[in-house]
Short mmCIF file of C-alpha atoms in Angstrom, two decimals:
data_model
loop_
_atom_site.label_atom_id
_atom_site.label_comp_id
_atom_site.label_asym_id
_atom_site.label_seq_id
_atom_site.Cartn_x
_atom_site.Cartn_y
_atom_site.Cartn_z
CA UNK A 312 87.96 85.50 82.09
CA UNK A 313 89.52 83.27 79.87
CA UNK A 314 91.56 84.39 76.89
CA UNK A 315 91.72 82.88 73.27
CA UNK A 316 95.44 82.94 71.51
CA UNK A 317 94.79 83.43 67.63
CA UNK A 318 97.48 81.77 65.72
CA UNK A 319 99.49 83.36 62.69
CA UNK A 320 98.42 80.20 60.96
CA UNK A 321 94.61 80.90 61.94
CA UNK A 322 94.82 84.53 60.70
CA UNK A 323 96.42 84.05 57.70
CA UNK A 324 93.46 81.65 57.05
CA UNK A 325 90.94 83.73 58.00
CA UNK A 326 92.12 86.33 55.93
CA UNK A 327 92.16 84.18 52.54
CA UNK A 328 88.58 83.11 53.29
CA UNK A 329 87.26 87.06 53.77
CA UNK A 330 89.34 87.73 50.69
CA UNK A 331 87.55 84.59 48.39
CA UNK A 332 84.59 85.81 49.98
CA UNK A 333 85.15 89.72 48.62
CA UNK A 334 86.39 88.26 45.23
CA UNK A 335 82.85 85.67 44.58
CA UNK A 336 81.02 88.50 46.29
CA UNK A 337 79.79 90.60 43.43
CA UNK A 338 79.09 87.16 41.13
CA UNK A 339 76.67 86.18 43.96
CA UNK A 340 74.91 89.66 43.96
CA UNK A 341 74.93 89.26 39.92
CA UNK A 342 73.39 86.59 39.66
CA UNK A 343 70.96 87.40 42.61
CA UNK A 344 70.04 90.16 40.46
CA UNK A 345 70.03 88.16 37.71
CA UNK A 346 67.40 86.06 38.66
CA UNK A 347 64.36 85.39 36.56
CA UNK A 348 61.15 87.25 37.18
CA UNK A 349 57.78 84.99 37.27
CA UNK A 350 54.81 86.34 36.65
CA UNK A 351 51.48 84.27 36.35
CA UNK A 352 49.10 85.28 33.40
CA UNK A 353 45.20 84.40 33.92
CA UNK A 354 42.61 83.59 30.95
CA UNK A 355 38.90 82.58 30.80
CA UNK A 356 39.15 80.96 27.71
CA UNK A 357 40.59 77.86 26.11
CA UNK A 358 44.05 77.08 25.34
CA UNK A 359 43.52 77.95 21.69
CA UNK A 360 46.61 79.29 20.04
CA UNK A 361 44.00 80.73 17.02
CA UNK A 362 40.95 81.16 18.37
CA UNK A 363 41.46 82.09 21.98
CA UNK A 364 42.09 85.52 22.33
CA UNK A 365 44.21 85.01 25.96
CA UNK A 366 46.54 82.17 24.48
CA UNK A 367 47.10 84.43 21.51
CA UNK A 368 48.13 87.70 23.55
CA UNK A 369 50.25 85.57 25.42
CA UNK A 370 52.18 83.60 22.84
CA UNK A 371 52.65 87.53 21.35
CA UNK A 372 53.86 89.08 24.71
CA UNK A 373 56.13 86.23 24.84
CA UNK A 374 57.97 86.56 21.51
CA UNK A 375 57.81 90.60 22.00
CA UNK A 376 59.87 90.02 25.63
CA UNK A 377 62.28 87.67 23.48
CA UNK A 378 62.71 90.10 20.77
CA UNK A 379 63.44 92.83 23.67
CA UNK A 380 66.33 90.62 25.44
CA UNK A 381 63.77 90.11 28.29
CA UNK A 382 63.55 86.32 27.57
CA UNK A 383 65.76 85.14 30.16
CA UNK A 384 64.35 87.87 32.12
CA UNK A 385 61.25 87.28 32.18
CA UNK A 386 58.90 84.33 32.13
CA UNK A 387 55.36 84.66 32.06
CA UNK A 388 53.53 81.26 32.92
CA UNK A 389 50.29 81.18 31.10
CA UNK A 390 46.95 79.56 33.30
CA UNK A 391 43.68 79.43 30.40
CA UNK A 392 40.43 77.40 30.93
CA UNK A 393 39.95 79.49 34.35
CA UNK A 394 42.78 77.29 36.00
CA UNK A 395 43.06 79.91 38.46
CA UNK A 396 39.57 80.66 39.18
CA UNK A 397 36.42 82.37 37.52
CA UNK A 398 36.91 86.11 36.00
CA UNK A 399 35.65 87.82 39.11
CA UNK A 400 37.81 86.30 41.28
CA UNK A 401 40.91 86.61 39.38
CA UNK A 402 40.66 90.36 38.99
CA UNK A 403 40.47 90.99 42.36
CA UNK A 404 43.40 88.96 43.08
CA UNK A 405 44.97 91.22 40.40
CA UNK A 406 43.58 93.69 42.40
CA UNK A 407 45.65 92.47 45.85
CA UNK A 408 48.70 91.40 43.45
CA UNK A 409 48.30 87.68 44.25
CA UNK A 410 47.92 87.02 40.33
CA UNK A 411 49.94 89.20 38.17
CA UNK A 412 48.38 89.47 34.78
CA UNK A 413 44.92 88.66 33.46
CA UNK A 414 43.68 88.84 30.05
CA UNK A 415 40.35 89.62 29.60
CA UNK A 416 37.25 91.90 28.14
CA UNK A 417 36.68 95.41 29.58
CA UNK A 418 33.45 94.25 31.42
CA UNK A 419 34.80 92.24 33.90
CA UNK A 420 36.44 95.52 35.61
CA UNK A 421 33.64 97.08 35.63
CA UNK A 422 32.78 95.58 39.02
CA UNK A 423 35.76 97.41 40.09
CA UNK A 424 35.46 100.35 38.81
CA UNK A 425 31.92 101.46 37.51
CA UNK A 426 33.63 103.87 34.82
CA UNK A 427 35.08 100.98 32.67
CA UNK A 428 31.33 100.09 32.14
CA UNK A 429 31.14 102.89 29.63
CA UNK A 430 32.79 100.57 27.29
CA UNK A 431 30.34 97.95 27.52
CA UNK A 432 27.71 100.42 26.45
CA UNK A 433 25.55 98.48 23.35
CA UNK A 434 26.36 100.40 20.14
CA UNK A 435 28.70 102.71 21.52
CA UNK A 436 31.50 101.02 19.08
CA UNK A 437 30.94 101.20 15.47
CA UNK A 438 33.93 98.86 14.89
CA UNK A 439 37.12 97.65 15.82
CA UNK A 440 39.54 100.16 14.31
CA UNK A 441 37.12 102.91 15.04
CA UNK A 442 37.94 101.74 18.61
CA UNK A 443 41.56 102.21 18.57
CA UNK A 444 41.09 105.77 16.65
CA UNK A 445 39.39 106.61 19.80
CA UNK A 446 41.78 105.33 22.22
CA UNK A 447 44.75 106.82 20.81
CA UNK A 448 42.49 110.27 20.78
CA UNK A 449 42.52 109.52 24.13
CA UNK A 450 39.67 108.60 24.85
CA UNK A 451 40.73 105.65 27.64
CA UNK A 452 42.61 107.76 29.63
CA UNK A 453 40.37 108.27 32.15
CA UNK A 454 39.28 104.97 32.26
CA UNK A 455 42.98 103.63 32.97
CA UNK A 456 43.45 106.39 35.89
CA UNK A 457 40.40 105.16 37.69
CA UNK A 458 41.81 101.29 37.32
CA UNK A 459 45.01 102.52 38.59
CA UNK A 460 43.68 104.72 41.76
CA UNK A 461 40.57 102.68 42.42
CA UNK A 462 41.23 99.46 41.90
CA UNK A 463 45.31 99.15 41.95
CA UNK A 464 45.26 97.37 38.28
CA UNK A 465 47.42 98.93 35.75
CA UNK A 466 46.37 98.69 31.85
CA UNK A 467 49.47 97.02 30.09
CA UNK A 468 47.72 97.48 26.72
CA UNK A 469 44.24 97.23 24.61
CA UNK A 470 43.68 94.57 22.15
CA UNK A 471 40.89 93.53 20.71
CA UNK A 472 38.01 90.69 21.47
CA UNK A 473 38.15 88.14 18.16
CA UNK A 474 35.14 90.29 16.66
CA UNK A 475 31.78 91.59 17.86
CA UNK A 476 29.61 90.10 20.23
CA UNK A 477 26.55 88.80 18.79
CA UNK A 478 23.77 86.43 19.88
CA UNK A 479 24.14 82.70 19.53
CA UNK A 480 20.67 81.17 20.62
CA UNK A 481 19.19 77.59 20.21
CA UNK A 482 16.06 79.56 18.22
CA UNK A 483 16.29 81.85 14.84
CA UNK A 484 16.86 85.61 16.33
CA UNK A 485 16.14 87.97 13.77
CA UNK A 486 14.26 90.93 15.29
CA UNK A 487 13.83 91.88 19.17
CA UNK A 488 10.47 90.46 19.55
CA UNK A 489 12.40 86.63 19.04
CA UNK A 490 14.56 87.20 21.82
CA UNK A 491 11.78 87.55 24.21
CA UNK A 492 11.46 85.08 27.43
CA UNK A 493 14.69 83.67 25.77
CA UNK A 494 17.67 83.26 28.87
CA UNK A 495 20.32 84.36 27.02
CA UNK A 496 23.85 84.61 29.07
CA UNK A 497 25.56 87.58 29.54
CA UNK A 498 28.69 88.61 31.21
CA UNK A 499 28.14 89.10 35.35
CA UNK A 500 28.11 92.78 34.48
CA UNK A 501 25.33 95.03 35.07
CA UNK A 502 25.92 97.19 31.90
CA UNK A 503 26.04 94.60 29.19
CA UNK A 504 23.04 92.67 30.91
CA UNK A 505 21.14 95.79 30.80
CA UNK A 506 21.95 96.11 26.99
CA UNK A 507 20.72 92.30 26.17
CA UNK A 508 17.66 93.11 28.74
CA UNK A 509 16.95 96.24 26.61
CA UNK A 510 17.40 93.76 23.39
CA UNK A 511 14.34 92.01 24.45
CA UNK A 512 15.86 88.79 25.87
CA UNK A 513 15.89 87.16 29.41
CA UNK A 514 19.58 88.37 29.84
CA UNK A 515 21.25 85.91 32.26
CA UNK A 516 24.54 87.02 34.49
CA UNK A 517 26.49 83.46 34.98
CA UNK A 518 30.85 82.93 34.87
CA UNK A 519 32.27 82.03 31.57
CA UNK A 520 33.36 78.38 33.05
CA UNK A 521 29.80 77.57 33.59
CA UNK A 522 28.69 78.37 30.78
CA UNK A 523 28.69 75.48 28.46
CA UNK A 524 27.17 72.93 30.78
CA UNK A 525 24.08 75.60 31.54
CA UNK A 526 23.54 75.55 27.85
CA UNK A 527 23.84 71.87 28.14
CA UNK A 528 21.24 71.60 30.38
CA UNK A 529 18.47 74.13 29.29
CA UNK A 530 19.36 76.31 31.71
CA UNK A 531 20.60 79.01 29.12
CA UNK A 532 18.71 79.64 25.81
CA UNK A 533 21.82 80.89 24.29
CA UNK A 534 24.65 83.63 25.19
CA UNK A 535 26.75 86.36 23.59
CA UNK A 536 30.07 86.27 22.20
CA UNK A 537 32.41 87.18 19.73
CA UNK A 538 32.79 84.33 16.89
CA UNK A 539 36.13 82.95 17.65
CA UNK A 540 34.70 82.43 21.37
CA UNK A 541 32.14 80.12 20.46
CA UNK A 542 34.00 78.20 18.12
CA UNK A 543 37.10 78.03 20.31
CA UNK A 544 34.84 77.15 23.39
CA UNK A 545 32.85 74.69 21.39
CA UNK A 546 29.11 76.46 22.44
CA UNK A 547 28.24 75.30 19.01
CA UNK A 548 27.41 72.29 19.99
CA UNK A 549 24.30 73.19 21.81
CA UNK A 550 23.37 76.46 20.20
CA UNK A 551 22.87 76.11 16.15
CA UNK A 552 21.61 79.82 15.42
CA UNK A 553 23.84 82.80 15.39
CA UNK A 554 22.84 86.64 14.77
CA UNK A 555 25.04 89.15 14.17
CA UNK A 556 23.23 91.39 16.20
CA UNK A 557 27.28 92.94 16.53
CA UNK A 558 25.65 94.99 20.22
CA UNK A 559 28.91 95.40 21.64
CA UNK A 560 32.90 96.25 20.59
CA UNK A 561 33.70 95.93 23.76
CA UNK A 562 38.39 95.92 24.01
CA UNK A 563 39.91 93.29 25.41
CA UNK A 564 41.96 94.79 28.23
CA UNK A 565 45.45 93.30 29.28
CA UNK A 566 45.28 94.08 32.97
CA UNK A 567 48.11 94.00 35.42
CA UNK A 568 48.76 94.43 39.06
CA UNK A 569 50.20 97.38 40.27
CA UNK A 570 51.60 96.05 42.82
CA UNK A 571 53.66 93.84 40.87
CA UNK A 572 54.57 96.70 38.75
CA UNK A 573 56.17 99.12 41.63
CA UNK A 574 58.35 95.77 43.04
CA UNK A 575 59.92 95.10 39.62
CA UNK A 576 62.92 96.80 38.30
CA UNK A 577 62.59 100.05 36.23
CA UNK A 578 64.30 98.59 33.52
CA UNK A 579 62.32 95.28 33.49
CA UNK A 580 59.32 97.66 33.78
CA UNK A 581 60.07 99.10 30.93
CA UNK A 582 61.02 96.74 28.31
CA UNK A 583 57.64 95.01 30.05
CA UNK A 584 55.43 97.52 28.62
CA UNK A 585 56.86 98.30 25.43
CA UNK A 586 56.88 94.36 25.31
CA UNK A 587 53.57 94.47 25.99
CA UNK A 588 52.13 96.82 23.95
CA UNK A 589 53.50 95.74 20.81
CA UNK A 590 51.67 92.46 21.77
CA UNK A 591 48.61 94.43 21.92
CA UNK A 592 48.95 95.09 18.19
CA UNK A 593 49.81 92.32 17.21
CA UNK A 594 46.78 90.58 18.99
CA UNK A 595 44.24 93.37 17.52
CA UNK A 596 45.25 92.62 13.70
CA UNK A 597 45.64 88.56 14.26
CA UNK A 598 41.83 89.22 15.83
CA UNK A 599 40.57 91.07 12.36
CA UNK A 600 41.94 88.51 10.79
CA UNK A 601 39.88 85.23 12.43
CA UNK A 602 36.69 86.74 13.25
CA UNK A 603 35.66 85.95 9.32
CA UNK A 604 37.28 82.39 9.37
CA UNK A 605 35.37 81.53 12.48
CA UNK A 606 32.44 82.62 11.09
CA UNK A 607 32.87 80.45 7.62
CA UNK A 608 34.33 77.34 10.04
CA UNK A 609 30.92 77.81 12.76
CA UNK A 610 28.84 78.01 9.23
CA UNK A 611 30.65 74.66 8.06
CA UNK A 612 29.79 73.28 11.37
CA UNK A 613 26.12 73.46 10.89
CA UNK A 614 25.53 77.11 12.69
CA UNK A 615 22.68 79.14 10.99
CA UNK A 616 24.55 82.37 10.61
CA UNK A 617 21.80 85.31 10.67
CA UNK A 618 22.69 88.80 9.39
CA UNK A 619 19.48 90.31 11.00
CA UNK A 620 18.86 93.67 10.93
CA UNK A 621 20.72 95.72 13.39
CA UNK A 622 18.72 99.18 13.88
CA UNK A 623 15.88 98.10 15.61
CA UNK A 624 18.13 96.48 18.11
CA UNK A 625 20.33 99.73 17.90
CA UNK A 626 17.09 101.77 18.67
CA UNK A 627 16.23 99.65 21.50
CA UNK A 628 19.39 100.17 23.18
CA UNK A 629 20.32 103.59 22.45
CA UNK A 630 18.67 105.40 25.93
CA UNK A 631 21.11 103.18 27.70
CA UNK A 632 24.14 105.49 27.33
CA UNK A 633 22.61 108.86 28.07
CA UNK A 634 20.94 107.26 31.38
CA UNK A 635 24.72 105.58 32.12
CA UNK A 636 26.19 108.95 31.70
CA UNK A 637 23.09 110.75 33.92
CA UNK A 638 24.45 108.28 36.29
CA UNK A 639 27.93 108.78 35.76
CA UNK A 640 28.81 112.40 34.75
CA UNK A 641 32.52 110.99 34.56
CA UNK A 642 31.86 108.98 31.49
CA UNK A 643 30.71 111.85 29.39
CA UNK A 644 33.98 113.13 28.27
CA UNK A 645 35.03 109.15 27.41
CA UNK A 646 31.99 108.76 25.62
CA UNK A 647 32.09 112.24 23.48
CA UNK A 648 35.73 111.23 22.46
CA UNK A 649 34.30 108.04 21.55
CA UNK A 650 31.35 109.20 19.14
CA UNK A 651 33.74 112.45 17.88
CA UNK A 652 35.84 109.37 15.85
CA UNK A 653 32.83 107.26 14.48
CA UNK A 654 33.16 107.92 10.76
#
């Protein structure tokens, strides 16, 4: 066995190193704590700080974290134009927590969770601010539980899409019988393509990002979208006729992982939602705000703007919720909250 002889010299050294060690100790665990959380925020739509309803929630959630001290805290990285994939996809990785936030309409979820689909119900909105009477009634609840058990996505906050959808074709629409054989795009979302199908038109599932080029092409007749959508995404180029059929109110949702949620720290997770919610707001009145201007600016830009008559869409559509609800007994109490607030 051989034996080691520790000097006084070597101890005393030792002993100075463990002690610098104990003293920088708790400034390495700070700042390990410290450390910046990054979180990756996913949008369909273009990079559009007026028009684009994703690159205006996030330049909001961004100066509501800054306002709450979570600036240093906290930085969101924002990915528009589908940089990280179409819709579908990025909700399920939402869904596994590989992408942390998405921004995005109500419909997309629906694929998820067949409940959110109540919102995508034609004429079940009267308006926008009828919309959030509702919600705070409570009439979301349920949908947000069944996100959170069902599909592990947690509902940060509701905004609002940049005004109604309507129908922007490359023919006049101004009664049902116009839309007929016309392929007009929808979102891949059995509920709204049932409501364009029951509209009279060839309704056509296809991803936002392939959108334009289809239209392009002659493979779409037309799609639906709120105002600020087309004009941000530029479908006015090869679409000239817009009706404001106004089908669908449909909230823009601000969806986020749960996953990421439970792994961040309660006090991040708070000052994260309260961040985030006040960036809801502020996204639903900037989004009242533009739908008019678009309007005026798509008119400017050579877009025949049609104020067709609604009810006989309206009429056409109506059946759709009471066979959704048949279908779905769990929607009824969402949709009675809904219609107990329309003015």
């Amino acid at each position: 066995m051989t034996s080691q002889t520790i000097s006084r010299r070597t101890l005393l050294k030792s002993s100075a190193t463990l002690s610098a060690g104990a003293i920088f100790a708790p400034a390495l665990i700070g700042r390990a704590q410290a450390a910046t959380l990054k979180l990756k925020l996913s949008s369909s739509q273009a990079n559009d700080p007026k028009y684009a309803n994703g690159r205006v929630y996030y330049d909001n959630l961004v100066k509501n974290l800054k306002a709450g001290g979570l600036g240093d805290q906290i930085d969101v990285a924002f990915f528009p134009d589908n940089q990280l994939g179409q819709e579908i996809d990025v909700i399920n990785s939402v869904k596994l927590g590989v992408i942390d936030l998405m921004v995005s309409g109500s419909s997309i979820s629906a694929n998820l969770v067949p409940l959110v689909g109540t919102f995508d119900l034609g004429y079940l909105f009267s308006s926008f601010p009828q919309q959030t009477k509702a919600f705070d009634a409570g009439a979301a609840k349920p949908v947000e539980a069944a996100l959170l058990k069902d599909a592990n996505i947690r509902i940060l906050g509701w905004a609002y899409n940049f005004g109604a959808r309507s129908v922007l074709a490359k023919k006049a629409v101004n009664t049902p019988e116009d839309l007929a054989g016309l392929k007009i795009r929808t979102l891949p979302n059995p509920i709204i393509t049932e409501c364009l199908r029951l509209m009279g038109a060839a309704a056509t599932p296809l991803a936002f990002g392939e959108v334009y080029t289809a239209l392009q092409a002659g493979v779409l007749d037309g799609l639906e979208h709120d105002p600020p959508t087309v004009l941000a995404s530029k479908f006015y180029e090869t679409a000239k006729f817009y009706a404001l059929t106004e089908h669908n109110f449909s909230p823009l949702a601000v969806y986020f992982s749960e996953t990421t949620f439970k792994r961040m720290d309660p006090k991040l997770r708070d000052g994260l939602l309260e961040a985030a919610n006040k960036a809801a707001a502020d996204t639903r009145a900037h989004g009242l705000a533009v739908e008019k201007e678009a309007l005026q600016v798509l008119a400017d830009k050579g877009v025949s703007v049609i104020k067709c008559d609604k009810e006989p869409f309206r009429k056409r559509v109506l059946p759709q919720t009471d066979t959704f609800v048949k279908a779905h007994p769990d929607a009824k109490p969402v949709v009675d909250a809904i219609r107990a607030t329309q003015a």
